[in-house]
GROMACS .gro file of C-alpha atoms in nm:
model
  266
    1MET     CA    1  10.500  10.574  11.709
    2ASP     CA    2  10.661  10.920  11.668
    3ILE     CA    3  10.438  11.047  11.395
    4GLN     CA    4  10.608  11.388  11.385
    5ARG     CA    5  10.953  11.237  11.342
    6LEU     CA    6  10.823  11.018  11.070
    7ALA     CA    7  10.662  11.315  10.894
    8GLU     CA    8  10.984  11.507  10.902
    9ALA     CA    9  11.205  11.209  10.780
   10ARG     CA   10  11.375  11.247  10.447
   11VAL     CA   11  11.253  10.986  10.197
   12ILE     CA   12  11.518  10.846   9.959
   13ASP     CA   13  11.423  10.625   9.662
   14LEU     CA   14  11.664  10.334   9.610
   15ALA     CA   15  11.526  10.207   9.290
   16HIS     CA   16  11.616  10.253   8.923
   17PRO     CA   17  11.344  10.349   8.672
   18LEU     CA   18  11.185  10.072   8.466
   19GLU     CA   19  11.231  10.152   8.097
   20ARG     CA   20  11.304   9.997   7.762
   21GLY     CA   21  11.674   9.933   7.693
   22MET     CA   22  11.778   9.916   8.066
   23PRO     CA   23  12.036   9.666   8.174
   24VAL     CA   24  11.897   9.318   8.222
   25SER     CA   25  12.068   8.988   8.295
   26PRO     CA   26  12.089   8.762   7.983
   27ASN     CA   27  11.907   8.495   8.194
   28HIS     CA   28  11.592   8.703   8.218
   29PRO     CA   29  11.342   8.851   7.972
   30ALA     CA   30  11.382   9.223   7.901
   31PHE     CA   31  11.140   9.503   8.005
   32GLU     CA   32  10.894   9.597   7.744
   33ILE     CA   33  10.599   9.848   7.747
   34ALA     CA   34  10.342   9.915   7.483
   35MET     CA   35  10.046  10.153   7.468
   36MET     CA   36   9.741   9.937   7.408
   37ARG     CA   37   9.504  10.225   7.397
   38ARG     CA   38   9.588  10.584   7.337
   39HIS     CA   39   9.402  10.903   7.423
   40GLY     CA   40   9.162  10.961   7.141
   41ASP     CA   41   9.122  10.594   7.043
   42MET     CA   42   8.797  10.594   7.236
   43VAL     CA   43   8.624  10.916   7.341
   44ARG     CA   44   8.335  10.920   7.581
   45PRO     CA   45   8.026  11.125   7.511
   46ASP     CA   46   8.144  11.383   7.762
   47GLY     CA   47   8.481  11.421   7.586
   48GLY     CA   48   8.673  11.205   7.833
   49SER     CA   49   8.933  10.959   7.719
   50ALA     CA   50   9.189  10.714   7.874
   51ALA     CA   51   9.513  10.547   7.786
   52ASN     CA   52   9.659  10.220   7.911
   53GLU     CA   53   9.957  10.003   7.854
   54MET     CA   54  10.073   9.642   7.851
   55ILE     CA   55  10.396   9.560   8.043
   56THR     CA   56  10.606   9.252   8.014
   57LEU     CA   57  10.915   9.174   8.230
   58GLY     CA   58  11.070   8.900   8.431
   59GLY     CA   59  11.065   8.888   8.806
   60HIS     CA   60  11.423   8.970   8.818
   61VAL     CA   61  11.438   9.276   8.608
   62GLY     CA   62  11.525   9.620   8.735
   63THR     CA   63  11.544   9.673   9.105
   64HIS     CA   64  11.405   9.348   9.240
   65ILE     CA   65  11.409   9.107   9.534
   66ASP     CA   66  11.484   8.730   9.504
   67ALA     CA   67  11.254   8.492   9.669
   68LEU     CA   68  11.418   8.202   9.858
   69GLY     CA   69  11.285   7.966   9.599
   70HIS     CA   70  11.484   8.149   9.318
   71VAL     CA   71  11.795   7.925   9.359
   72SER     CA   72  11.842   7.558   9.432
   73GLN     CA   73  12.147   7.349   9.515
   74ASP     CA   74  12.164   6.979   9.418
   75GLY     CA   75  11.790   6.994   9.350
   76ARG     CA   76  11.686   7.134   9.685
   77LEU     CA   77  11.569   7.472   9.796
   78HIS     CA   78  11.606   7.644  10.132
   79GLY     CA   79  11.502   7.410  10.418
   80GLY     CA   80  11.583   7.099  10.214
   81VAL     CA   81  11.270   7.136  10.003
   82GLU     CA   82  11.293   6.924   9.681
   83ALA     CA   83  11.254   7.178   9.396
   84SER     CA   84  11.093   6.934   9.152
   85GLY     CA   85  10.802   6.866   9.381
   86VAL     CA   86  10.701   7.223   9.428
   87GLN     CA   87  10.729   7.383   9.086
   88THR     CA   88  10.490   7.395   8.787
   89ASN     CA   89  10.447   7.625   8.488
   90ARG     CA   90  10.232   7.843   8.725
   91GLY     CA   91  10.524   7.895   8.969
   92LEU     CA   92  10.629   7.765   9.304
   93SER     CA   93  10.393   7.624   9.559
   94VAL     CA   94  10.633   7.717   9.854
   95LEU     CA   95  10.903   7.979   9.911
   96GLY     CA   96  10.763   8.208   9.634
   97ILE     CA   97  10.781   8.582   9.645
   98ASP     CA   98  10.420   8.590   9.767
   99THR     CA   99  10.536   8.453  10.104
  100VAL     CA  100  10.769   8.745  10.163
  101GLU     CA  101  10.600   8.993  10.402
  102PRO     CA  102  10.654   9.369  10.361
  103ILE     CA  103  10.983   9.459  10.535
  104VAL     CA  104  11.006   9.765  10.763
  105GLY     CA  105  11.309   9.778  10.986
  106ARG     CA  106  11.658   9.889  11.044
  107GLY     CA  107  11.875   9.931  10.747
  108VAL     CA  108  12.261   9.960  10.739
  109LEU     CA  109  12.463  10.100  10.461
  110LEU     CA  110  12.817   9.959  10.429
  111ASP     CA  111  12.975  10.192  10.175
  112VAL     CA  112  13.274  10.007  10.042
  113ALA     CA  113  13.329  10.252   9.756
  114ALA     CA  114  13.368  10.545   9.991
  115LEU     CA  115  13.585  10.331  10.222
  116HIS     CA  116  13.840  10.308   9.928
  117GLY     CA  117  13.793  10.673   9.834
  118VAL     CA  118  13.645  10.610   9.496
  119GLY     CA  119  13.311  10.677   9.338
  120CYS     CA  120  13.286  10.322   9.208
  121LEU     CA  121  13.476  10.006   9.266
  122PRO     CA  122  13.649   9.854   8.961
  123PRO     CA  123  13.496   9.567   8.768
  124ALA     CA  124  13.545   9.223   8.934
  125TYR     CA  125  13.655   9.375   9.271
  126GLU     CA  126  13.582   9.122   9.545
  127VAL     CA  127  13.424   9.285   9.855
  128THR     CA  128  13.597   9.110  10.157
  129VAL     CA  129  13.516   9.050  10.512
  130GLU     CA  130  13.777   9.311  10.603
  131ASP     CA  131  13.599   9.569  10.368
  132LEU     CA  132  13.266   9.504  10.546
  133GLU     CA  133  13.409   9.544  10.890
  134ALA     CA  134  13.603   9.848  10.795
  135ALA     CA  135  13.289  10.001  10.645
  136GLU     CA  136  13.112   9.929  10.973
  137GLN     CA  137  13.368  10.122  11.155
  138ALA     CA  138  13.376  10.410  10.907
  139GLY     CA  139  12.993  10.441  10.939
  140CYS     CA  140  12.983  10.402  11.316
  141VAL     CA  141  12.738  10.114  11.279
  142GLU     CA  142  12.743   9.753  11.372
  143VAL     CA  143  12.548   9.489  11.164
  144GLN     CA  144  12.292   9.312  11.394
  145ARG     CA  145  12.065   9.013  11.362
  146GLY     CA  146  11.752   9.109  11.156
  147ASP     CA  147  11.912   9.406  10.990
  148SER     CA  148  11.879   9.488  10.620
  149VAL     CA  149  12.238   9.530  10.493
  150LEU     CA  150  12.300   9.734  10.175
  151ILE     CA  151  12.645   9.720  10.026
  152ARG     CA  152  12.747  10.016   9.804
  153THR     CA  153  12.997   9.957   9.525
  154GLY     CA  154  12.914  10.264   9.332
  155TRP     CA  155  12.808  10.052   9.034
  156ALA     CA  156  12.480  10.233   8.994
  157ARG     CA  157  12.662  10.505   8.810
  158HIS     CA  158  12.707  10.274   8.508
  159TRP     CA  159  12.323  10.224   8.471
  160ALA     CA  160  12.320  10.420   8.143
  161ASP     CA  161  12.573  10.176   7.993
  162PRO     CA  162  12.378   9.852   7.986
  163GLU     CA  163  12.653   9.634   7.837
  164PHE     CA  164  12.914   9.747   8.083
  165PHE     CA  165  12.659   9.737   8.367
  166ARG     CA  166  12.578   9.373   8.308
  167GLY     CA  167  12.944   9.278   8.364
  168GLN     CA  168  12.930   8.977   8.139
  169VAL     CA  169  13.260   9.071   7.981
  170GLY     CA  170  13.459   9.278   8.226
  171GLY     CA  171  13.302   9.158   8.543
  172ALA     CA  172  13.124   9.343   8.828
  173PRO     CA  173  13.214   9.416   9.184
  174GLY     CA  174  13.051   9.255   9.484
  175PRO     CA  175  13.086   9.032   9.792
  176GLY     CA  176  13.289   8.715   9.758
  177LEU     CA  177  13.231   8.382   9.930
  178ALA     CA  178  13.382   8.486  10.260
  179ALA     CA  179  13.190   8.809  10.276
  180GLY     CA  180  12.865   8.615  10.190
  181MET     CA  181  12.938   8.378  10.485
  182TRP     CA  182  13.003   8.687  10.707
  183LEU     CA  183  12.654   8.821  10.626
  184ALA     CA  184  12.496   8.480  10.683
  185GLU     CA  185  12.664   8.431  11.019
  186ARG     CA  186  12.519   8.761  11.137
  187ARG     CA  187  12.175   8.627  11.049
  188VAL     CA  188  12.064   8.949  10.872
  189ARG     CA  189  11.706   8.974  10.729
  190LEU     CA  190  11.800   9.101  10.390
  191VAL     CA  191  12.105   9.206  10.182
  192GLY     CA  192  12.106   9.442   9.886
  193GLY     CA  193  12.355   9.584   9.633
  194GLU     CA  194  12.386   9.778   9.308
  195THR     CA  195  12.472   9.512   9.051
  196ILE     CA  196  12.264   9.265   8.864
  197ALA     CA  197  12.406   8.958   9.053
  198PHE     CA  198  12.484   9.120   9.393
  199GLU     CA  199  12.797   8.911   9.428
  200VAL     CA  200  13.145   8.950   9.259
  201ILE     CA  201  13.144   8.848   8.886
  202ARG     CA  202  13.490   8.765   8.736
  203PRO     CA  203  13.575   8.885   8.391
  204GLY     CA  204  13.422   8.669   8.128
  205ALA     CA  205  13.250   8.447   8.381
  206GLY     CA  206  12.902   8.580   8.357
  207HIS     CA  207  12.653   8.419   8.589
  208ALA     CA  208  12.771   8.056   8.539
  209THR     CA  209  12.825   8.007   8.911
  210LEU     CA  210  12.675   8.219   9.198
  211PRO     CA  211  12.804   8.077   9.521
  212VAL     CA  212  12.697   8.373   9.741
  213HIS     CA  213  12.336   8.317   9.613
  214ARG     CA  214  12.369   7.957   9.738
  215ILE     CA  215  12.491   8.067  10.088
  216LEU     CA  216  12.230   8.341  10.136
  217LEU     CA  217  11.912   8.203   9.959
  218VAL     CA  218  11.948   7.835   9.995
  219GLU     CA  219  12.156   7.785  10.307
  220ALA     CA  220  12.069   8.096  10.529
  221GLY     CA  221  11.727   8.187  10.404
  222ILE     CA  222  11.818   8.558  10.341
  223ASN     CA  223  11.650   8.747  10.063
  224ILE     CA  224  11.856   8.953   9.811
  225ILE     CA  225  11.774   9.284   9.647
  226GLU     CA  226  11.970   9.359   9.334
  227THR     CA  227  12.007   9.653   9.096
  228MET     CA  228  11.959   9.921   9.362
  229ASN     CA  229  12.059  10.284   9.334
  230LEU     CA  230  12.242  10.371   9.660
  231ALA     CA  231  12.388  10.707   9.550
  232GLY     CA  232  12.125  10.918   9.723
  233LEU     CA  233  12.160  10.719  10.042
  234ALA     CA  234  12.534  10.764  10.042
  235GLU     CA  235  12.504  11.138   9.985
  236ALA     CA  236  12.261  11.160  10.282
  237GLY     CA  237  12.562  11.053  10.494
  238SER     CA  238  12.356  10.822  10.719
  239ALA     CA  239  12.478  10.464  10.765
  240GLU     CA  240  12.166  10.377  10.966
  241PHE     CA  241  11.809  10.423  10.848
  242VAL     CA  242  11.454  10.273  10.820
  243LEU     CA  243  11.420  10.052  10.518
  244VAL     CA  244  11.072   9.988  10.364
  245VAL     CA  245  11.046   9.709  10.103
  246ALA     CA  246  10.710   9.564   9.974
  247PRO     CA  247  10.739   9.289   9.697
  248LEU     CA  248  10.443   9.241   9.475
  249LYS     CA  249  10.238   8.949   9.580
  250ILE     CA  250  10.294   8.748   9.267
  251VAL     CA  251  10.168   8.394   9.359
  252GLY     CA  252  10.437   8.139   9.295
  253GLY     CA  253  10.692   8.401   9.167
  254THR     CA  254  11.069   8.357   9.210
  255GLY     CA  255  11.115   8.736   9.245
  256SER     CA  256  10.943   9.068   9.212
  257PRO     CA  257  11.024   9.429   9.116
  258VAL     CA  258  11.044   9.659   9.418
  259ARG     CA  259  11.083  10.021   9.495
  260PRO     CA  260  11.283  10.026   9.821
  261ILE     CA  261  11.253  10.345  10.034
  262ALA     CA  262  11.498  10.455  10.296
  263LEU     CA  263  11.373  10.696  10.575
  264VAL     CA  264  11.658  10.913  10.709
  265ASP     CA  265  11.632  11.171  10.986
  266ALA     CA  266  11.607  11.510  10.844
   0.00000   0.00000   0.00000
């Protein structure tokens, strides 16, 4: 291991902050935080005091990773597992987020927004196979088996407008069915994007159908990170980097908040 090179690498945070009022899918509970003890509520004899909080949120709120058990098709999870036999009110007994090991490996940025010369793709834009292959060429990279592939649409710039960001009315950009199959065929380890649902959302359609989730999670066994902030990575100008992702070990959980980190040569 080249410790010196690692120490000199630029560290880029790919997560959004967790805060009240942030964009959340209508299918998941919102983020809430409340101070349970404030400084001064209890003061020790030496004058010391402490504060603490209670946090509530769903496993798919903010920048988060989907477990393979998050989605089923015709009652079955990845590998043909019957969903009804592995779920209780305490979570999943298989394919939960606690089974996802920390990920450290090659990351590839496919900057589709930059490819089209825009800061952000329009709502409901479908990222195509042609887009992905052209982004490979523009970034001088090639997606390989085991890579973590992050697709930049520029949607992170709408983070401060929760209603628009959710895309429930106007839609949101992302990979379509063919692009999802392209990623699965390359047997990547992980995919990520900047929108709540990763895949393209048509105007007014909401999250009623998510066929790319079916392809990636159920059929191919590929985890998905959603609601990333890829602006800093794009500004660094590096389409290849080291990605570090460590899901919380929530036993039986279908997803987990994460703080992905990209390491880029200085």
